[in-house]
mmCIF file of C-alpha atoms in Angstrom:
data_model
loop_
_atom_site.group_PDB
_atom_site.id
_atom_site.type_symbol
_atom_site.label_atom_id
_atom_site.label_comp_id
_atom_site.label_asym_id
_atom_site.label_seq_id
_atom_site.Cartn_x
_atom_site.Cartn_y
_atom_site.Cartn_z
ATOM 1 C CA MET A 362 93.314 75.086 76.398
ATOM 2 C CA ASN A 363 89.428 75.661 76.555
ATOM 3 C CA VAL A 364 87.991 78.225 78.559
ATOM 4 C CA GLN A 365 86.851 75.228 81.055
ATOM 5 C CA THR A 366 90.568 74.459 81.771
ATOM 6 C CA LEU A 367 91.926 77.833 81.927
ATOM 7 C CA ARG A 368 89.215 78.241 84.622
ATOM 8 C CA ASP A 369 90.598 74.780 86.054
ATOM 9 C CA HIS A 370 94.329 77.132 87.470
ATOM 10 C CA ILE A 371 92.412 79.371 89.176
ATOM 11 C CA ARG A 372 91.947 78.334 93.085
ATOM 12 C CA ASP A 373 89.759 79.823 95.353
ATOM 13 C CA ILE A 374 90.348 82.077 98.736
ATOM 14 C CA PRO A 375 88.008 82.128 100.818
ATOM 15 C CA ASP A 376 87.827 85.884 102.903
ATOM 16 C CA PHE A 377 91.063 87.464 101.198
ATOM 17 C CA PRO A 378 91.827 90.183 102.077
ATOM 18 C CA THR A 379 88.882 90.938 104.559
ATOM 19 C CA ASP A 380 86.623 88.224 105.108
ATOM 20 C CA GLY A 381 82.996 87.433 103.090
ATOM 21 C CA ILE A 382 85.009 88.087 99.593
ATOM 22 C CA MET A 383 85.738 84.716 97.920
ATOM 23 C CA PHE A 384 89.748 86.128 95.730
ATOM 24 C CA LYS A 385 89.539 84.515 92.210
ATOM 25 C CA ASP A 386 93.833 83.806 92.407
ATOM 26 C CA ILE A 387 95.207 83.704 89.375
ATOM 27 C CA THR A 388 98.671 82.635 90.175
ATOM 28 C CA PRO A 389 98.372 78.757 88.837
ATOM 29 C CA LEU A 390 97.368 80.092 85.426
ATOM 30 C CA LEU A 391 100.254 82.579 85.605
ATOM 31 C CA ALA A 392 102.912 79.459 86.753
ATOM 32 C CA ASP A 393 101.381 77.096 83.800
ATOM 33 C CA ALA A 394 102.830 77.811 81.032
ATOM 34 C CA GLN A 395 100.189 76.271 78.730
ATOM 35 C CA ALA A 396 97.663 78.376 80.356
ATOM 36 C CA PHE A 397 99.265 81.639 80.645
ATOM 37 C CA HIS A 398 100.583 81.234 76.459
ATOM 38 C CA ASP A 399 96.957 80.545 75.990
ATOM 39 C CA SER A 400 95.705 83.314 77.501
ATOM 40 C CA ILE A 401 97.392 86.563 76.170
ATOM 41 C CA ASN A 402 96.683 84.143 72.517
ATOM 42 C CA ALA A 403 93.181 85.166 73.218
ATOM 43 C CA LEU A 404 92.837 88.372 74.397
ATOM 44 C CA ALA A 405 95.936 88.676 71.462
ATOM 45 C CA ASN A 406 93.822 87.061 68.922
ATOM 46 C CA HIS A 407 90.068 89.060 70.174
ATOM 47 C CA TYR A 408 92.311 92.239 69.368
ATOM 48 C CA ASP A 409 94.639 91.246 66.216
ATOM 49 C CA ALA A 410 92.747 92.597 64.145
ATOM 50 C CA THR A 411 91.526 96.438 65.442
ATOM 51 C CA GLY A 412 94.773 97.725 65.294
ATOM 52 C CA VAL A 413 97.017 98.478 68.632
ATOM 53 C CA ASP A 414 98.964 101.093 69.359
ATOM 54 C CA LEU A 415 99.786 100.506 72.558
ATOM 55 C CA VAL A 416 98.463 98.154 75.785
ATOM 56 C CA MET A 417 97.422 99.757 79.333
ATOM 57 C CA GLY A 418 97.619 98.178 82.147
ATOM 58 C CA ALA A 419 97.596 99.197 85.874
ATOM 59 C CA GLU A 420 99.867 98.286 89.062
ATOM 60 C CA ALA A 421 100.188 96.126 89.598
ATOM 61 C CA ARG A 422 98.703 93.170 89.050
ATOM 62 C CA GLY A 423 97.957 94.862 85.531
ATOM 63 C CA PHE A 424 100.603 94.493 83.778
ATOM 64 C CA ILE A 425 101.581 91.247 84.254
ATOM 65 C CA LEU A 426 99.297 90.103 81.332
ATOM 66 C CA ALA A 427 99.251 94.507 79.847
ATOM 67 C CA GLY A 428 103.036 93.597 79.470
ATOM 68 C CA ALA A 429 102.325 90.650 77.990
ATOM 69 C CA LEU A 430 99.213 91.013 75.482
ATOM 70 C CA ALA A 431 101.523 94.356 73.943
ATOM 71 C CA HIS A 432 104.861 91.688 73.164
ATOM 72 C CA ARG A 433 102.054 89.421 71.751
ATOM 73 C CA LEU A 434 100.325 92.490 68.893
ATOM 74 C CA ASN A 435 103.909 94.318 68.407
ATOM 75 C CA ALA A 436 102.624 97.115 70.097
ATOM 76 C CA GLY A 437 104.203 99.538 73.225
ATOM 77 C CA PHE A 438 102.833 99.563 76.618
ATOM 78 C CA ILE A 439 101.834 102.261 79.402
ATOM 79 C CA PRO A 440 101.218 101.934 82.972
ATOM 80 C CA ALA A 441 99.147 103.626 84.523
ATOM 81 C CA ARG A 442 101.028 103.705 88.482
ATOM 82 C CA LYS A 443 98.690 105.194 92.199
ATOM 83 C CA PRO A 444 99.802 108.911 92.934
ATOM 84 C CA GLY A 445 104.016 109.373 93.393
ATOM 85 C CA LYS A 446 105.130 106.776 91.634
ATOM 86 C CA LEU A 447 105.537 107.979 87.194
ATOM 87 C CA PRO A 448 108.031 110.554 88.258
ATOM 88 C CA HIS A 449 107.866 112.660 84.582
ATOM 89 C CA ASN A 450 104.483 115.207 84.655
ATOM 90 C CA VAL A 451 101.341 113.179 85.457
ATOM 91 C CA THR A 452 97.650 113.590 84.591
ATOM 92 C CA LYS A 453 94.725 111.606 87.079
ATOM 93 C CA ALA A 454 91.888 110.413 87.225
ATOM 94 C CA GLU A 455 89.746 109.007 91.150
ATOM 95 C CA TYR A 456 88.176 106.371 91.095
ATOM 96 C CA ASP A 457 85.343 105.111 93.945
ATOM 97 C CA LEU A 458 86.041 102.675 96.527
ATOM 98 C CA GLU A 459 83.638 101.171 99.371
ATOM 99 C CA TYR A 460 84.983 103.976 101.227
ATOM 100 C CA GLY A 461 86.710 106.816 99.835
ATOM 101 C CA THR A 462 88.191 107.667 96.420
ATOM 102 C CA ASP A 463 91.451 106.659 94.595
ATOM 103 C CA THR A 464 93.892 107.907 91.955
ATOM 104 C CA LEU A 465 96.036 106.396 88.963
ATOM 105 C CA GLU A 466 98.493 108.396 87.494
ATOM 106 C CA ILE A 467 99.678 108.039 83.955
ATOM 107 C CA HIS A 468 102.803 109.908 82.056
ATOM 108 C CA THR A 469 100.933 113.056 80.299
ATOM 109 C CA ASP A 470 103.341 112.552 77.094
ATOM 110 C CA ALA A 471 102.102 109.000 77.593
ATOM 111 C CA ILE A 472 100.085 109.324 74.072
ATOM 112 C CA ALA A 473 100.209 110.911 71.142
ATOM 113 C CA GLU A 474 97.157 112.016 69.472
ATOM 114 C CA ASN A 475 94.894 109.112 67.554
ATOM 115 C CA GLN A 476 96.998 107.117 69.675
ATOM 116 C CA ARG A 477 94.463 103.312 69.334
ATOM 117 C CA VAL A 478 94.323 102.053 72.652
ATOM 118 C CA LEU A 479 93.491 98.857 74.738
ATOM 119 C CA ILE A 480 92.867 98.434 78.693
ATOM 120 C CA VAL A 481 94.165 94.773 79.801
ATOM 121 C CA ASP A 482 93.342 94.786 83.581
ATOM 122 C CA ASP A 483 93.447 90.216 84.676
ATOM 123 C CA VAL A 484 90.132 90.876 86.168
ATOM 124 C CA LEU A 485 86.759 93.706 85.890
ATOM 125 C CA ALA A 486 85.114 94.011 89.302
ATOM 126 C CA THR A 487 83.375 97.081 89.476
ATOM 127 C CA GLY A 488 84.618 98.472 86.614
ATOM 128 C CA GLY A 489 85.471 101.780 88.532
ATOM 129 C CA THR A 490 89.775 101.579 87.398
ATOM 130 C CA ALA A 491 88.653 100.841 84.371
ATOM 131 C CA SER A 492 86.452 103.940 84.150
ATOM 132 C CA ALA A 493 89.377 105.830 85.543
ATOM 133 C CA LYS A 494 91.515 104.285 82.546
ATOM 134 C CA ALA A 495 89.573 104.674 80.149
ATOM 135 C CA ARG A 496 88.654 108.985 81.198
ATOM 136 C CA LEU A 497 92.663 108.573 81.208
ATOM 137 C CA VAL A 498 93.478 108.104 77.668
ATOM 138 C CA GLU A 499 90.310 109.992 76.570
ATOM 139 C CA GLU A 500 92.260 112.918 78.310
ATOM 140 C CA LEU A 501 95.728 112.826 76.963
ATOM 141 C CA GLY A 502 93.651 112.609 73.228
ATOM 142 C CA GLY A 503 94.150 108.356 71.837
ATOM 143 C CA THR A 504 90.786 106.042 71.724
ATOM 144 C CA VAL A 505 89.940 103.142 73.769
ATOM 145 C CA VAL A 506 89.394 100.335 71.367
ATOM 146 C CA GLY A 507 89.050 98.032 73.747
ATOM 147 C CA MET A 508 88.815 97.153 76.968
ATOM 148 C CA GLY A 509 90.460 92.841 77.554
ATOM 149 C CA PHE A 510 89.862 90.899 80.735
ATOM 150 C CA LEU A 511 91.183 87.068 82.086
ATOM 151 C CA LEU A 512 88.255 87.175 84.611
ATOM 152 C CA GLU A 513 85.551 89.143 84.874
ATOM 153 C CA LEU A 514 83.141 89.466 88.217
ATOM 154 C CA GLY A 515 79.301 89.391 85.918
ATOM 155 C CA PHE A 516 77.591 89.684 89.815
ATOM 156 C CA LEU A 517 80.041 92.426 90.109
ATOM 157 C CA ASN A 518 78.106 93.898 87.114
ATOM 158 C CA GLY A 519 81.033 96.275 86.337
ATOM 159 C CA ARG A 520 79.669 96.283 82.690
ATOM 160 C CA SER A 521 77.500 99.390 83.265
ATOM 161 C CA LYS A 522 80.883 101.694 84.433
ATOM 162 C CA ILE A 523 82.427 101.297 80.862
ATOM 163 C CA ALA A 524 79.212 100.196 78.709
ATOM 164 C CA ASP A 525 80.272 102.264 75.986
ATOM 165 C CA TYR A 526 83.377 100.054 75.664
ATOM 166 C CA ASP A 527 84.548 96.624 73.323
ATOM 167 C CA VAL A 528 84.948 94.762 76.878
ATOM 168 C CA TYR A 529 85.401 91.004 76.787
ATOM 169 C CA SER A 530 86.751 88.659 79.317
ATOM 170 C CA LEU A 531 88.281 84.867 78.784
ATOM 171 C CA ILE A 532 86.873 83.733 81.208
ATOM 172 C CA GLN A 533 83.570 84.598 83.474
ATOM 173 C CA TYR A 534 82.038 84.548 86.912
ATOM 174 C CA MET B 775 117.822 98.362 66.642
ATOM 175 C CA ASN B 776 121.133 98.886 68.268
ATOM 176 C CA VAL B 777 121.553 99.064 72.594
ATOM 177 C CA GLN B 778 122.783 102.538 71.610
ATOM 178 C CA THR B 779 118.787 103.432 70.246
ATOM 179 C CA LEU B 780 117.328 101.725 72.813
ATOM 180 C CA ARG B 781 119.718 103.640 75.293
ATOM 181 C CA ASP B 782 118.067 106.797 73.484
ATOM 182 C CA HIS B 783 114.495 105.630 74.800
ATOM 183 C CA ILE B 784 115.588 106.100 78.391
ATOM 184 C CA ARG B 785 115.260 109.692 79.844
ATOM 185 C CA ASP B 786 116.810 110.805 83.098
ATOM 186 C CA ILE B 787 114.802 112.937 85.848
ATOM 187 C CA PRO B 788 117.043 114.990 88.395
ATOM 188 C CA ASP B 789 115.863 114.512 91.309
ATOM 189 C CA PHE B 790 113.980 111.705 91.829
ATOM 190 C CA PRO B 791 112.363 109.898 94.655
ATOM 191 C CA THR B 792 114.393 112.137 96.423
ATOM 192 C CA ASP B 793 117.704 114.900 96.476
ATOM 193 C CA GLY B 794 120.893 114.358 94.352
ATOM 194 C CA ILE B 795 118.744 111.026 92.592
ATOM 195 C CA MET B 796 119.275 110.886 89.162
ATOM 196 C CA PHE B 797 116.332 108.511 88.086
ATOM 197 C CA LYS B 798 116.748 106.796 84.409
ATOM 198 C CA ASP B 799 113.212 106.575 83.362
ATOM 199 C CA ILE B 800 112.149 103.548 81.232
ATOM 200 C CA THR B 801 108.457 104.191 80.240
ATOM 201 C CA PRO B 802 110.001 105.987 76.883
ATOM 202 C CA LEU B 803 110.935 103.156 75.966
ATOM 203 C CA LEU B 804 108.378 100.640 77.364
ATOM 204 C CA ALA B 805 105.837 102.923 74.830
ATOM 205 C CA ASP B 806 107.607 102.216 71.717
ATOM 206 C CA ALA B 807 106.556 99.695 70.209
ATOM 207 C CA GLN B 808 109.638 98.584 68.675
ATOM 208 C CA ALA B 809 111.320 99.462 71.901
ATOM 209 C CA PHE B 810 109.637 97.334 73.438
ATOM 210 C CA HIS B 811 109.640 94.683 70.684
ATOM 211 C CA ASP B 812 113.629 94.179 70.806
ATOM 212 C CA SER B 813 114.661 94.208 74.218
ATOM 213 C CA ILE B 814 111.928 91.585 75.240
ATOM 214 C CA ASN B 815 113.347 89.905 71.671
ATOM 215 C CA ALA B 816 117.235 90.703 72.434
ATOM 216 C CA LEU B 817 116.812 89.092 76.563
ATOM 217 C CA ALA B 818 115.168 86.274 75.113
ATOM 218 C CA ASN B 819 117.456 85.759 72.722
ATOM 219 C CA HIS B 820 119.845 85.395 75.271
ATOM 220 C CA TYR B 821 118.211 82.512 76.987
ATOM 221 C CA ASP B 822 116.014 80.541 74.287
ATOM 222 C CA ALA B 823 118.573 77.664 74.418
ATOM 223 C CA THR B 824 118.886 77.410 78.054
ATOM 224 C CA GLY B 825 115.546 75.889 78.882
ATOM 225 C CA VAL B 826 113.442 77.888 80.969
ATOM 226 C CA ASP B 827 110.262 77.002 82.701
ATOM 227 C CA LEU B 828 109.847 80.113 85.125
ATOM 228 C CA VAL B 829 109.977 83.283 85.436
ATOM 229 C CA MET B 830 109.972 85.525 88.413
ATOM 230 C CA GLY B 831 109.023 89.126 88.495
ATOM 231 C CA ALA B 832 108.782 91.469 91.351
ATOM 232 C CA GLU B 833 105.896 94.189 91.505
ATOM 233 C CA ALA B 834 105.144 96.478 90.212
ATOM 234 C CA ARG B 835 107.843 97.664 86.931
ATOM 235 C CA GLY B 836 109.696 94.067 87.125
ATOM 236 C CA PHE B 837 105.695 92.276 85.827
ATOM 237 C CA ILE B 838 105.481 94.084 82.667
ATOM 238 C CA LEU B 839 109.071 92.817 81.697
ATOM 239 C CA ALA B 840 108.928 89.238 83.474
ATOM 240 C CA GLY B 841 105.144 89.028 81.646
ATOM 241 C CA ALA B 842 106.055 89.899 78.140
ATOM 242 C CA LEU B 843 109.421 87.116 79.535
ATOM 243 C CA ALA B 844 107.459 84.318 80.223
ATOM 244 C CA HIS B 845 105.130 84.772 77.097
ATOM 245 C CA ARG B 846 107.922 84.590 74.563
ATOM 246 C CA LEU B 847 109.976 81.905 76.511
ATOM 247 C CA ASN B 848 106.900 80.182 76.346
ATOM 248 C CA ALA B 849 107.522 79.905 79.941
ATOM 249 C CA GLY B 850 105.350 80.254 83.836
ATOM 250 C CA PHE B 851 104.836 83.221 85.477
ATOM 251 C CA ILE B 852 105.415 83.650 88.805
ATOM 252 C CA PRO B 853 105.191 87.561 91.580
ATOM 253 C CA ALA B 854 107.640 88.053 94.227
ATOM 254 C CA ARG B 855 105.992 90.308 95.714
ATOM 255 C CA LYS B 856 104.959 93.092 98.900
ATOM 256 C CA PRO B 857 104.102 91.819 102.147
ATOM 257 C CA GLY B 858 100.500 91.031 102.486
ATOM 258 C CA LYS B 859 99.525 91.028 98.476
ATOM 259 C CA LEU B 860 99.645 87.125 97.733
ATOM 260 C CA PRO B 861 96.579 85.112 99.335
ATOM 261 C CA HIS B 862 98.027 81.598 99.613
ATOM 262 C CA ASN B 863 100.780 80.253 101.935
ATOM 263 C CA VAL B 864 104.131 82.624 101.204
ATOM 264 C CA THR B 865 107.695 82.447 102.306
ATOM 265 C CA LYS B 866 109.358 85.573 102.928
ATOM 266 C CA ALA B 867 113.244 86.670 101.802
ATOM 267 C CA GLU B 868 114.259 90.083 103.681
ATOM 268 C CA TYR B 869 116.551 92.497 102.148
ATOM 269 C CA ASP B 870 118.955 95.696 103.021
ATOM 270 C CA LEU B 871 117.515 99.026 102.125
ATOM 271 C CA GLU B 872 119.559 102.219 102.295
ATOM 272 C CA TYR B 873 117.715 102.542 105.480
ATOM 273 C CA GLY B 874 116.161 99.169 107.395
ATOM 274 C CA THR B 875 114.900 96.741 105.403
ATOM 275 C CA ASP B 876 112.373 95.039 102.949
ATOM 276 C CA THR B 877 110.740 91.809 102.545
ATOM 277 C CA LEU B 878 109.520 90.350 99.142
ATOM 278 C CA GLU B 879 107.197 86.768 99.201
ATOM 279 C CA ILE B 880 106.141 84.084 96.874
ATOM 280 C CA HIS B 881 103.973 81.585 97.385
ATOM 281 C CA THR B 882 105.364 77.911 99.083
ATOM 282 C CA ASP B 883 104.377 75.962 95.753
ATOM 283 C CA ALA B 884 104.683 78.429 93.224
ATOM 284 C CA ILE B 885 108.310 76.591 91.839
ATOM 285 C CA ALA B 886 107.965 72.794 92.226
ATOM 286 C CA GLU B 887 111.425 70.402 93.259
ATOM 287 C CA ASN B 888 114.130 71.448 90.452
ATOM 288 C CA GLN B 889 112.108 73.705 88.378
ATOM 289 C CA ARG B 890 114.280 76.201 85.858
ATOM 290 C CA VAL B 891 113.789 79.807 86.741
ATOM 291 C CA LEU B 892 114.816 83.180 84.854
ATOM 292 C CA ILE B 893 114.195 85.989 87.389
ATOM 293 C CA VAL B 894 113.841 89.233 85.261
ATOM 294 C CA ASP B 895 113.397 93.214 86.850
ATOM 295 C CA ASP B 896 113.942 96.210 84.602
ATOM 296 C CA VAL B 897 117.269 97.675 86.468
ATOM 297 C CA LEU B 898 119.929 95.949 88.654
ATOM 298 C CA ALA B 899 120.769 98.831 91.342
ATOM 299 C CA THR B 900 122.790 97.331 93.840
ATOM 300 C CA GLY B 901 121.446 93.887 93.836
ATOM 301 C CA GLY B 902 119.674 93.524 97.029
ATOM 302 C CA THR B 903 116.309 92.113 95.622
ATOM 303 C CA ALA B 904 117.576 90.034 92.968
ATOM 304 C CA SER B 905 119.680 88.610 95.612
ATOM 305 C CA ALA B 906 116.884 88.296 97.498
ATOM 306 C CA LYS B 907 114.743 87.215 94.605
ATOM 307 C CA ALA B 908 117.437 83.597 94.464
ATOM 308 C CA ARG B 909 116.883 82.854 98.052
ATOM 309 C CA LEU B 910 113.989 83.103 96.749
ATOM 310 C CA VAL B 911 113.942 80.519 94.739
ATOM 311 C CA GLU B 912 116.460 77.899 95.762
ATOM 312 C CA GLU B 913 114.622 77.863 99.061
ATOM 313 C CA LEU B 914 111.964 76.234 97.446
ATOM 314 C CA GLY B 915 113.548 73.511 95.453
ATOM 315 C CA GLY B 916 114.160 76.236 91.615
ATOM 316 C CA THR B 917 117.050 76.028 90.628
ATOM 317 C CA VAL B 918 117.599 80.198 88.784
ATOM 318 C CA VAL B 919 119.050 79.540 85.486
ATOM 319 C CA GLY B 920 120.169 83.650 84.416
ATOM 320 C CA MET B 921 119.179 86.812 85.892
ATOM 321 C CA GLY B 922 117.750 88.796 83.279
ATOM 322 C CA PHE B 923 117.677 92.906 83.362
ATOM 323 C CA LEU B 924 116.951 95.868 81.088
ATOM 324 C CA LEU B 925 119.432 98.250 82.259
ATOM 325 C CA GLU B 926 122.736 98.288 85.274
ATOM 326 C CA LEU B 927 123.394 100.959 87.463
ATOM 327 C CA GLY B 928 127.252 99.446 87.247
ATOM 328 C CA PHE B 929 128.679 102.408 89.518
ATOM 329 C CA LEU B 930 126.395 100.592 92.168
ATOM 330 C CA ASN B 931 128.207 97.373 92.111
ATOM 331 C CA GLY B 932 125.151 95.336 91.989
ATOM 332 C CA ARG B 933 126.792 91.790 89.953
ATOM 333 C CA SER B 934 129.109 91.714 93.388
ATOM 334 C CA LYS B 935 125.513 90.531 95.259
ATOM 335 C CA ILE B 936 124.641 87.841 92.461
ATOM 336 C CA ALA B 937 128.590 87.127 91.444
ATOM 337 C CA ASP B 938 127.367 83.923 91.357
ATOM 338 C CA TYR B 939 124.828 83.611 88.605
ATOM 339 C CA ASP B 940 124.759 84.234 84.919
ATOM 340 C CA VAL B 941 123.668 88.061 85.215
ATOM 341 C CA TYR B 942 123.072 89.708 81.294
ATOM 342 C CA SER B 943 121.798 93.878 81.295
ATOM 343 C CA LEU B 944 121.020 94.739 77.835
ATOM 344 C CA ILE B 945 121.609 98.429 78.604
ATOM 345 C CA GLN B 946 125.377 99.597 80.919
ATOM 346 C CA TYR B 947 125.632 102.778 82.703
#
């Protein structure tokens, strides 16, 4: 399935979650077995030769693609979560929202020294959470081998925040 | 990897999320590439011959296994989410908590008539959310072909709430 056909499975939802936002709803793509399968494989093919030990996904939607990619790449999966959700000792990273800040947590023992970590999410928007995830990986001694996204909202210029990394997005807006 | 070895990758966390609860932390299993891979394949092998069109997972942790299984089974993925998270028209199901109730939502157009849906979660506890998910599938005209769990807390007797379904758990407590 080519990129244009994948894009046809993404639905525009006006004014969600707030007025003036055109939300890109990926659920029709996920629900289509062929589109979902081809998307995961296209991302995996980009990283197959890289050597990925762990795939990191952030809750909630990031878990879907990151879990599938971890299995496809024969890698482990590590979750980044909102505060208070992980049960063991955590390392935290803050990131900016439009108003204020938010925090992501990861288990402090989630990554061994020099493990190679692929960061995966459904959407690259401002790059704030991707940048926070990269800081968490590096603080624990891991190496960020890439950042993979199903779709990228290029007009938000998220790449500028993660310019040091190999960023790959399947679908561009 | 046999079931005992998988079980060795699950970590007991006392008093999480509240005093007196022994939490089963699956993150060491997910982070171990072989344990994660073997768990997904064991669940998939149980359903390979069943004919699965869609795998349903609930946020947040349920997304990890359900996403991987959907890819492994060449099925689509559909998310059940907490209220207000899904952007399009939704169908809701309530379920009981220890005190009060909570709600899961699914897109009303997520399942076509007679599609075969596998419900997947990390833990079978009281069976309340699994039962709510089954009601959502059936309300939309789908067929629940099974419910797969990574682990089951048998002492909570969740199976009694979902006795009408093919329930399969990889690891029993």
